[in-house]
mmCIF file of C-alpha atoms and ligand atoms in Angstrom:
data_model
loop_
_atom_site.group_PDB
_atom_site.id
_atom_site.type_symbol
_atom_site.label_atom_id
_atom_site.label_comp_id
_atom_site.label_asym_id
_atom_site.label_seq_id
_atom_site.Cartn_x
_atom_site.Cartn_y
_atom_site.Cartn_z
ATOM 1 C CA MET A 96 152.687 26.782 47.315
ATOM 2 C CA THR A 97 149.365 26.863 49.098
ATOM 3 C CA ASP A 98 148.559 29.267 51.620
ATOM 4 C CA ALA A 99 147.905 28.748 55.269
ATOM 5 C CA MET A 100 144.602 27.384 56.168
ATOM 6 C CA PRO A 101 142.124 29.849 58.254
ATOM 7 C CA SER A 102 142.114 29.961 61.517
ATOM 8 C CA LEU A 103 138.811 28.199 62.963
ATOM 9 C CA GLU A 104 136.817 28.503 66.213
ATOM 10 C CA PHE A 105 134.139 26.112 65.214
ATOM 11 C CA MET A 106 135.756 23.454 63.320
ATOM 12 C CA LYS A 107 138.687 21.571 63.871
ATOM 13 C CA ALA A 108 140.822 20.370 60.534
ATOM 14 C CA LYS A 109 143.473 18.152 60.343
ATOM 15 C CA ALA A 110 145.233 16.122 57.916
ATOM 16 C CA GLN A 111 145.410 12.539 57.830
ATOM 17 C CA GLY A 112 147.797 11.711 54.726
ATOM 18 C CA ASN A 113 145.781 13.478 51.571
ATOM 19 C CA VAL A 114 142.745 13.374 53.512
ATOM 20 C CA LEU A 115 141.057 16.543 55.407
ATOM 21 C CA VAL A 116 139.069 15.504 58.568
ATOM 22 C CA VAL A 117 137.135 18.810 59.521
ATOM 23 C CA THR A 118 135.176 18.189 62.727
ATOM 24 C CA LEU A 119 132.242 20.278 63.689
ATOM 25 C CA ASP A 120 133.296 21.740 67.240
ATOM 26 C CA ARG A 121 130.197 23.285 69.157
ATOM 27 C CA ALA A 122 128.778 20.154 70.492
ATOM 28 C CA ASP A 123 127.255 22.120 73.370
ATOM 29 C CA LYS A 124 124.974 23.711 70.826
ATOM 30 C CA ARG A 125 124.470 20.511 69.109
ATOM 31 C CA ASN A 126 126.528 22.007 66.357
ATOM 32 C CA ALA A 127 123.909 24.742 65.479
ATOM 33 C CA LEU A 128 125.154 26.780 62.584
ATOM 34 C CA SER A 129 125.322 30.648 63.631
ATOM 35 C CA ALA A 130 126.351 33.389 61.264
ATOM 36 C CA ALA A 131 129.939 33.489 62.268
ATOM 37 C CA PHE A 132 130.040 29.166 61.668
ATOM 38 C CA ILE A 133 128.612 30.173 58.263
ATOM 39 C CA GLU A 134 131.431 32.531 57.226
ATOM 40 C CA GLU A 135 134.246 29.917 58.728
ATOM 41 C CA ILE A 136 132.388 27.428 56.717
ATOM 42 C CA CYS A 137 133.144 29.384 53.537
ATOM 43 C CA ALA A 138 136.570 30.517 54.576
ATOM 44 C CA LEU A 139 137.682 27.186 55.070
ATOM 45 C CA PHE A 140 136.233 25.530 51.912
ATOM 46 C CA GLU A 141 137.481 28.627 49.640
ATOM 47 C CA TRP A 142 140.911 27.028 51.060
ATOM 48 C CA VAL A 143 140.556 23.391 50.437
ATOM 49 C CA ARG A 144 139.903 24.437 46.674
ATOM 50 C CA ARG A 145 143.317 26.266 47.148
ATOM 51 C CA SER A 146 145.212 23.632 49.163
ATOM 52 C CA GLU A 147 146.852 20.896 46.222
ATOM 53 C CA PRO A 148 147.892 18.560 49.207
ATOM 54 C CA VAL A 149 144.306 18.038 50.119
ATOM 55 C CA ARG A 150 142.573 15.694 47.733
ATOM 56 C CA ALA A 151 139.432 14.711 49.877
ATOM 57 C CA VAL A 152 137.610 15.685 52.663
ATOM 58 C CA VAL A 153 135.864 13.897 55.470
ATOM 59 C CA MET A 154 133.463 16.038 57.818
ATOM 60 C CA LYS A 155 132.292 14.994 60.890
ATOM 61 C CA ALA A 156 130.857 15.931 64.317
ATOM 62 C CA GLU A 157 131.892 16.466 68.013
ATOM 63 C CA GLY A 158 129.481 15.037 70.395
ATOM 64 C CA SER A 159 125.662 13.604 70.014
ATOM 65 C CA VAL A 160 124.349 15.241 67.184
ATOM 66 C CA PHE A 161 125.938 15.920 63.539
ATOM 67 C CA CYS A 162 124.199 19.557 63.162
ATOM 68 C CA ALA A 163 121.048 20.640 64.578
ATOM 69 C CA GLY A 164 120.641 23.343 61.608
ATOM 70 C CA LEU A 165 120.202 27.320 62.138
ATOM 71 C CA ASP A 166 121.077 28.484 65.361
ATOM 72 C CA LEU A 167 117.430 29.147 66.440
ATOM 73 C CA ILE A 168 118.560 31.272 69.577
ATOM 74 C CA GLU A 169 120.741 33.195 67.546
ATOM 75 C CA HIS A 170 118.243 34.076 64.987
ATOM 76 C CA HIS A 171 115.219 34.681 67.586
ATOM 77 C CA LEU A 172 117.298 37.110 69.693
ATOM 78 C CA GLU A 173 118.811 38.951 66.647
ATOM 79 C CA ASP A 174 115.349 40.125 65.605
ATOM 80 C CA ARG A 175 116.338 39.782 61.945
ATOM 81 C CA SER A 176 114.466 41.852 59.296
ATOM 82 C CA ALA A 177 113.399 40.133 56.055
ATOM 83 C CA THR A 178 116.604 41.696 54.122
ATOM 84 C CA ASP A 179 119.066 40.765 57.060
ATOM 85 C CA PHE A 180 117.863 37.315 56.684
ATOM 86 C CA MET A 181 117.814 37.058 52.949
ATOM 87 C CA TYR A 182 121.445 37.905 53.091
ATOM 88 C CA ILE A 183 122.287 35.247 55.914
ATOM 89 C CA CYS A 184 120.564 32.723 53.352
ATOM 90 C CA ARG A 185 122.892 33.872 50.589
ATOM 91 C CA ARG A 186 125.672 33.606 52.687
ATOM 92 C CA TRP A 187 124.361 29.828 53.769
ATOM 93 C CA HIS A 188 124.182 29.149 49.596
ATOM 94 C CA ALA A 189 127.641 30.491 49.324
ATOM 95 C CA ALA A 190 128.941 28.174 52.442
ATOM 96 C CA PHE A 191 127.352 25.120 51.165
ATOM 97 C CA ASP A 192 128.494 25.722 47.436
ATOM 98 C CA ALA A 193 131.788 26.464 48.396
ATOM 99 C CA ILE A 194 131.598 22.585 49.990
ATOM 100 C CA GLN A 195 130.245 21.050 46.837
ATOM 101 C CA HIS A 196 132.262 22.878 44.353
ATOM 102 C CA CYS A 197 135.736 22.550 46.215
ATOM 103 C CA GLY A 198 136.898 20.295 43.781
ATOM 104 C CA LYS A 199 137.907 17.137 45.865
ATOM 105 C CA PRO A 200 135.186 14.543 47.252
ATOM 106 C CA VAL A 201 133.870 15.721 50.377
ATOM 107 C CA VAL A 202 132.052 12.807 52.391
ATOM 108 C CA GLY A 203 129.948 12.867 55.598
ATOM 109 C CA ALA A 204 130.484 10.896 58.401
ATOM 110 C CA LEU A 205 126.746 11.548 60.129
ATOM 111 C CA ASN A 206 125.712 10.674 63.891
ATOM 112 C CA GLY A 207 122.890 11.696 65.643
ATOM 113 C CA ALA A 208 120.386 14.186 64.473
ATOM 114 C CA VAL A 209 120.915 15.885 60.471
ATOM 115 C CA VAL A 210 118.070 18.279 60.934
ATOM 116 C CA GLY A 211 117.472 21.203 59.361
ATOM 117 C CA GLY A 212 120.165 23.411 58.239
ATOM 118 C CA GLY A 213 122.166 20.357 59.274
ATOM 119 C CA LEU A 214 120.693 18.325 56.279
ATOM 120 C CA GLU A 215 121.126 21.490 54.196
ATOM 121 C CA LEU A 216 124.862 21.293 55.140
ATOM 122 C CA ALA A 217 125.078 17.458 54.894
ATOM 123 C CA SER A 218 123.304 17.140 51.465
ATOM 124 C CA SER A 219 126.386 19.682 50.052
ATOM 125 C CA PHE A 220 128.721 16.508 50.367
ATOM 126 C CA HIS A 221 129.294 13.896 47.768
ATOM 127 C CA ILE A 222 128.746 11.240 49.922
ATOM 128 C CA ARG A 223 126.979 10.816 53.013
ATOM 129 C CA VAL A 224 127.427 8.051 55.448
ATOM 130 C CA ALA A 225 125.092 7.118 58.534
ATOM 131 C CA ASP A 226 125.743 5.289 61.845
ATOM 132 C CA GLN A 227 123.076 3.523 63.586
ATOM 133 C CA THR A 228 122.316 6.835 65.477
ATOM 134 C CA THR A 229 121.586 8.925 62.388
ATOM 135 C CA TYR A 230 118.551 10.371 61.541
ATOM 136 C CA PHE A 231 117.100 12.928 59.096
ATOM 137 C CA ALA A 232 114.345 15.606 59.168
ATOM 138 C CA LEU A 233 113.114 19.243 57.959
ATOM 139 C CA PRO A 234 111.688 20.493 61.031
ATOM 140 C CA GLU A 235 111.161 23.569 59.599
ATOM 141 C CA GLY A 236 107.588 23.789 59.426
ATOM 142 C CA GLN A 237 106.951 22.889 62.981
ATOM 143 C CA ARG A 238 109.161 25.979 63.841
ATOM 144 C CA GLY A 239 107.183 28.455 61.378
ATOM 145 C CA ILE A 240 109.958 28.692 59.215
ATOM 146 C CA PHE A 241 111.746 27.751 55.910
ATOM 147 C CA THR A 242 114.495 26.496 54.463
ATOM 148 C CA GLY A 243 117.001 28.876 53.444
ATOM 149 C CA GLY A 244 120.305 26.792 52.936
ATOM 150 C CA GLY A 245 119.671 25.295 49.609
ATOM 151 C CA ALA A 246 117.629 22.554 50.597
ATOM 152 C CA THR A 247 114.555 23.167 47.964
ATOM 153 C CA VAL A 248 117.427 22.315 45.615
ATOM 154 C CA ARG A 249 119.721 19.917 46.914
ATOM 155 C CA VAL A 250 117.296 17.837 49.355
ATOM 156 C CA ALA A 251 114.995 18.053 46.630
ATOM 157 C CA ARG A 252 117.195 16.551 43.832
ATOM 158 C CA LEU A 253 118.353 13.807 46.980
ATOM 159 C CA VAL A 254 114.738 12.704 48.071
ATOM 160 C CA GLY A 255 112.143 14.092 45.069
ATOM 161 C CA GLU A 256 109.903 16.825 45.591
ATOM 162 C CA ALA A 257 107.013 14.948 47.267
ATOM 163 C CA ARG A 258 109.290 13.327 50.010
ATOM 164 C CA MET A 259 110.556 16.803 51.051
ATOM 165 C CA VAL A 260 107.182 18.226 50.947
ATOM 166 C CA ASP A 261 105.829 15.417 53.401
ATOM 167 C CA MET A 262 109.153 16.006 55.382
ATOM 168 C CA MET A 263 108.542 19.591 55.519
ATOM 169 C CA LEU A 264 105.061 19.417 56.398
ATOM 170 C CA THR A 265 104.939 16.828 58.683
ATOM 171 C CA GLY A 266 108.324 16.594 60.436
ATOM 172 C CA ARG A 267 108.594 13.163 59.132
ATOM 173 C CA VAL A 268 111.980 11.277 60.658
ATOM 174 C CA TYR A 269 114.152 8.969 58.211
ATOM 175 C CA SER A 270 116.337 6.583 59.551
ATOM 176 C CA GLY A 271 118.103 3.463 59.018
ATOM 177 C CA ASP A 272 117.905 1.431 55.854
ATOM 178 C CA GLU A 273 114.809 3.622 54.885
ATOM 179 C CA ALA A 274 117.178 6.685 54.694
ATOM 180 C CA VAL A 275 119.358 4.858 52.681
ATOM 181 C CA SER A 276 116.285 3.796 50.260
ATOM 182 C CA VAL A 277 114.908 7.268 49.831
ATOM 183 C CA GLY A 278 118.405 8.853 49.104
ATOM 184 C CA LEU A 279 119.522 10.649 52.249
ATOM 185 C CA CYS A 280 122.436 8.673 52.382
ATOM 186 C CA GLN A 281 124.432 6.373 50.516
ATOM 187 C CA TYR A 282 126.149 3.977 53.053
ATOM 188 C CA LEU A 283 124.413 3.028 56.641
ATOM 189 C CA VAL A 284 127.113 1.231 58.995
ATOM 190 C CA GLU A 285 126.960 -0.959 61.754
ATOM 191 C CA GLY A 286 130.126 0.757 63.536
ATOM 192 C CA SER A 287 131.622 3.898 63.177
ATOM 193 C CA SER A 288 130.659 6.165 60.417
ATOM 194 C CA PHE A 289 134.001 7.916 60.399
ATOM 195 C CA GLU A 290 135.683 4.859 59.831
ATOM 196 C CA LYS A 291 133.994 4.252 56.552
ATOM 197 C CA ALA A 292 133.926 7.677 55.376
ATOM 198 C CA MET A 293 137.692 7.559 55.974
ATOM 199 C CA ALA A 294 138.064 4.338 53.391
ATOM 200 C CA ILE A 295 135.566 6.261 50.831
ATOM 201 C CA ALA A 296 137.741 9.329 51.107
ATOM 202 C CA SER A 297 141.076 8.044 51.203
ATOM 203 C CA LYS A 298 139.857 5.557 48.097
ATOM 204 C CA ALA A 299 138.155 8.849 46.127
ATOM 205 C CA ALA A 300 141.761 10.709 46.814
ATOM 206 C CA GLU A 301 143.615 8.232 44.592
ATOM 207 C CA ASN A 302 141.813 9.456 41.393
ATOM 208 C CA PRO A 303 143.366 12.282 39.310
ATOM 209 C CA PRO A 304 142.402 15.671 40.836
ATOM 210 C CA LEU A 305 140.902 16.790 37.506
ATOM 211 C CA SER A 306 138.596 13.825 37.287
ATOM 212 C CA ASN A 307 137.406 14.534 40.665
ATOM 213 C CA PHE A 308 136.876 18.093 40.084
ATOM 214 C CA ALA A 309 134.710 16.948 36.883
ATOM 215 C CA ILE A 310 132.871 14.177 38.858
ATOM 216 C CA THR A 311 131.845 16.398 41.826
ATOM 217 C CA SER A 312 131.237 19.828 40.247
ATOM 218 C CA GLY A 313 130.430 18.904 36.413
ATOM 219 C CA ILE A 314 127.100 16.021 37.125
ATOM 220 C CA ALA A 315 125.696 18.971 39.317
ATOM 221 C CA HIS A 316 126.061 21.531 36.621
ATOM 222 C CA ILE A 317 124.844 19.537 34.157
ATOM 223 C CA GLY A 318 121.516 18.468 36.095
ATOM 224 C CA ASN A 319 120.810 22.324 35.754
ATOM 225 C CA MET A 320 120.901 22.161 31.522
ATOM 226 C CA ALA A 321 118.651 20.948 29.022
ATOM 227 C CA SER A 322 119.705 17.683 27.176
ATOM 228 C CA GLY A 323 121.404 18.974 24.231
ATOM 229 C CA ASP A 324 122.972 21.784 26.303
ATOM 230 C CA ALA A 325 123.942 18.613 28.884
ATOM 231 C CA TYR A 326 125.729 16.793 26.232
ATOM 232 C CA TYR A 327 127.726 19.721 24.733
ATOM 233 C CA ALA A 328 129.293 20.306 28.500
ATOM 234 C CA GLU A 329 129.553 16.526 28.877
ATOM 235 C CA ALA A 330 131.790 16.494 25.659
ATOM 236 C CA PHE A 331 133.414 19.392 26.875
ATOM 237 C CA ILE A 332 134.379 18.199 30.312
ATOM 238 C CA ALA A 333 135.194 14.907 28.785
ATOM 239 C CA GLY A 334 137.248 16.510 26.354
ATOM 240 C CA ILE A 335 139.560 17.973 28.917
ATOM 241 C CA THR A 336 139.452 14.904 31.621
ATOM 242 C CA ASN A 337 139.675 12.139 29.228
ATOM 243 C CA THR A 338 143.010 13.597 27.472
ATOM 244 C CA GLN A 339 145.012 14.763 30.599
ATOM 245 C CA PRO A 340 148.331 13.063 31.018
ATOM 246 C CA ALA A 341 147.064 11.140 34.487
ATOM 247 C CA SER A 342 144.652 9.351 32.217
ATOM 248 C CA LYS A 343 147.008 8.190 29.567
ATOM 249 C CA ASP A 344 149.272 6.760 32.257
ATOM 250 C CA ARG A 345 146.201 4.987 33.825
ATOM 251 C CA LEU A 346 145.180 3.497 29.995
ATOM 252 C CA ALA A 347 148.738 2.506 29.158
ATOM 253 C CA ALA A 348 148.856 0.689 32.509
ATOM 254 C CA PHE A 349 145.129 -0.717 31.194
ATOM 255 C CA MET A 350 146.916 -1.584 27.768
ATOM 256 C CA ASN A 351 149.850 -3.704 29.617
ATOM 257 C CA LYS A 352 147.922 -5.663 31.878
ATOM 258 C CA SER A 353 149.106 -4.139 34.743
ATOM 259 C CA ALA A 354 146.280 -1.874 35.950
ATOM 260 C CA ALA A 355 143.434 -3.413 38.154
ATOM 261 C CA LYS A 356 140.077 -5.148 36.326
ATOM 262 C CA VAL A 357 136.826 -4.186 37.395
ATOM 263 C CA LEU A 358 135.559 -7.016 39.323
ATOM 264 C CA LYS A 359 132.765 -7.867 41.648
ATOM 265 C CA ASP A 360 133.881 -7.887 45.521
HETATM 266 C C1 LIG B 510 120.639 24.797 69.796
HETATM 267 C C2 LIG B 510 120.047 24.304 68.893
HETATM 268 C C3 LIG B 510 119.864 25.144 67.527
HETATM 269 C C4 LIG B 510 119.946 22.462 70.213
HETATM 270 N N1 LIG B 510 119.806 26.571 67.680
HETATM 271 N N2 LIG B 510 120.652 26.044 70.086
HETATM 272 N N3 LIG B 510 116.841 22.692 64.122
HETATM 273 C C5 LIG B 510 115.558 22.401 65.114
HETATM 274 O O1 LIG B 510 114.600 22.647 65.009
HETATM 275 C C6 LIG B 510 116.741 21.533 66.283
HETATM 276 C C7 LIG B 510 116.684 21.818 67.184
HETATM 277 N N4 LIG B 510 117.017 21.002 68.275
HETATM 278 C C8 LIG B 510 116.320 20.072 68.881
HETATM 279 O O2 LIG B 510 115.602 19.331 68.468
HETATM 280 C C9 LIG B 510 117.625 19.024 69.938
HETATM 281 O O3 LIG B 510 118.449 20.201 70.246
HETATM 282 C C10 LIG B 510 118.458 18.141 69.278
HETATM 283 C C11 LIG B 510 117.800 16.873 68.997
HETATM 284 C C12 LIG B 510 119.144 18.293 68.014
HETATM 285 C C13 LIG B 510 119.156 17.548 70.200
HETATM 286 O O4 LIG B 510 118.563 17.135 71.129
HETATM 287 P P1 LIG B 510 119.800 17.321 72.845
HETATM 288 O O5 LIG B 510 118.706 16.667 73.692
HETATM 289 O O6 LIG B 510 120.713 15.998 72.658
HETATM 290 O O7 LIG B 510 120.190 18.459 73.015
HETATM 291 P P2 LIG B 510 119.419 19.997 74.118
HETATM 292 O O8 LIG B 510 119.266 19.760 75.389
HETATM 293 O O9 LIG B 510 118.077 20.226 73.105
HETATM 294 O O10 LIG B 510 120.405 21.434 73.567
HETATM 295 C C14 LIG B 510 121.390 21.227 73.705
HETATM 296 C C15 LIG B 510 121.843 22.824 73.847
HETATM 297 O O11 LIG B 510 122.241 22.840 72.295
HETATM 298 C C16 LIG B 510 120.994 24.055 74.120
HETATM 299 O O12 LIG B 510 121.567 24.952 74.627
HETATM 300 P P3 LIG B 510 121.694 25.188 76.186
HETATM 301 O O13 LIG B 510 122.557 26.309 76.275
HETATM 302 O O14 LIG B 510 120.705 25.325 76.960
HETATM 303 O O15 LIG B 510 122.665 23.856 77.185
HETATM 304 C C17 LIG B 510 120.259 23.880 73.348
HETATM 305 O O16 LIG B 510 119.146 25.237 73.141
HETATM 306 C C18 LIG B 510 121.342 24.100 71.984
HETATM 307 N N5 LIG B 510 120.757 23.696 70.688
HETATM 308 N N6 LIG B 510 120.061 22.771 69.096
HETATM 309 C C19 LIG B 510 120.722 26.875 68.590
HETATM 310 N N7 LIG B 510 119.081 24.722 66.391
HETATM 311 C C20 LIG B 510 118.776 28.706 56.700
HETATM 312 S S1 LIG B 510 117.277 28.035 57.343
HETATM 313 C C21 LIG B 510 117.580 26.632 57.986
HETATM 314 C C22 LIG B 510 116.343 26.184 58.975
HETATM 315 C C23 LIG B 510 116.716 25.137 60.241
HETATM 316 O O17 LIG B 510 117.659 24.845 60.262
HETATM 317 S S2 LIG B 510 115.438 24.804 60.852
HETATM 318 C C24 LIG B 510 115.891 23.541 61.964
HETATM 319 C C25 LIG B 510 116.936 24.300 63.133
#
C-alpha cells in the first residue's frame, strides 16, 4: 500500500488514470521557486517514487509562464550568506534528482518562459513538450548570479557546453524549431502542450515499470561512466530488465504473432 500524498501549497497534483498531473500553482509570482517550493518538490517526488499506482507524471503550470526560476525577491530579501545559498542549491539538486530518478517517466507540458531555475527544473524531466508560446533562457549572467540547480550538468548535456556558455553570457533566448533542434525540448506543438504531454505519458505508462525505471535512470547514470564501466553497468541493467516476467510475456506475444509490429506512422 502507498502512503498518502504530501499536502501541497505551491502545486496541485491529481491522477488521470495512472498518470499523475502535477501543476505548478504559483502563477501570481510566475511560478518562481522559493525555498519552501523546492522542499515541496522534494517531498512530492519522493512520494511519486514510492507510489505504485503512478506510472508516469505530466508537469504543467498555471498561468502564462511555466517557471521564472529562482525566487529572486526572496533571495534578495533573505540576504543569504554563501553557506546559506550553498545549502539551498543542494536542496535544488535533491529536488531535481528526485524528479529525474523517481523511476517513472516525467513529461513537461511547457508554456511561456522556461528560464533560469525554470529551465533547470525542466531539464530534470525526461521529455519536454513546448507550445508556440514557450521560450528558454538562462538570464543568470544578466542578474549577476550563476546557475545553482544543476544546469551545469543537465542543460550542458542537453545543448552542449558552448551553447550554454553563450546563453548565460548573452541571455540568448531559444524558441520554436530552434529550441527543438538544439535539444532544449523534444516536441513542439501548434496546440496544447498538455494534450501532447498526456498522450506521451499515457503511452510510456504502458511499459513495464522496471523498464521505465531502467530507461529514466540508467541512461543518465551510464553517461557519467567510462565506457568499460558503462558496458558492464548496461549488462547488469539488461540482465535484470530483459529477463523480468513482463518481458517474457511480451516476447511470448511477439512469438505468437499477437504483439504489435514496429512500423512507421
Ligand atoms: C518573480 C520572479 C522571480 C516574476 N522571482 N518573483 N529568473 C529571471 O530572471 C526571470 C525573472 N522574471 C521575468 O523576467 C518576468 O517576470 C517573466 C518574463 C518571467 C514574466 O513577465 P510578466 O510580465 O508576465 O510578469 P511580471 O510582471 O514580471 O511578474 C509578475 C509577478 O511575478 C511580479 O510580482 P508582483 O508581486 O509585483 O506582482 C514579479 O515580481 C513576480 N516574479 N519572476 C520572484 N524569478 C538556483 S539558481 C537559479 C538561478 C535563476 O533562476 S536566475 C533566473 C531568475
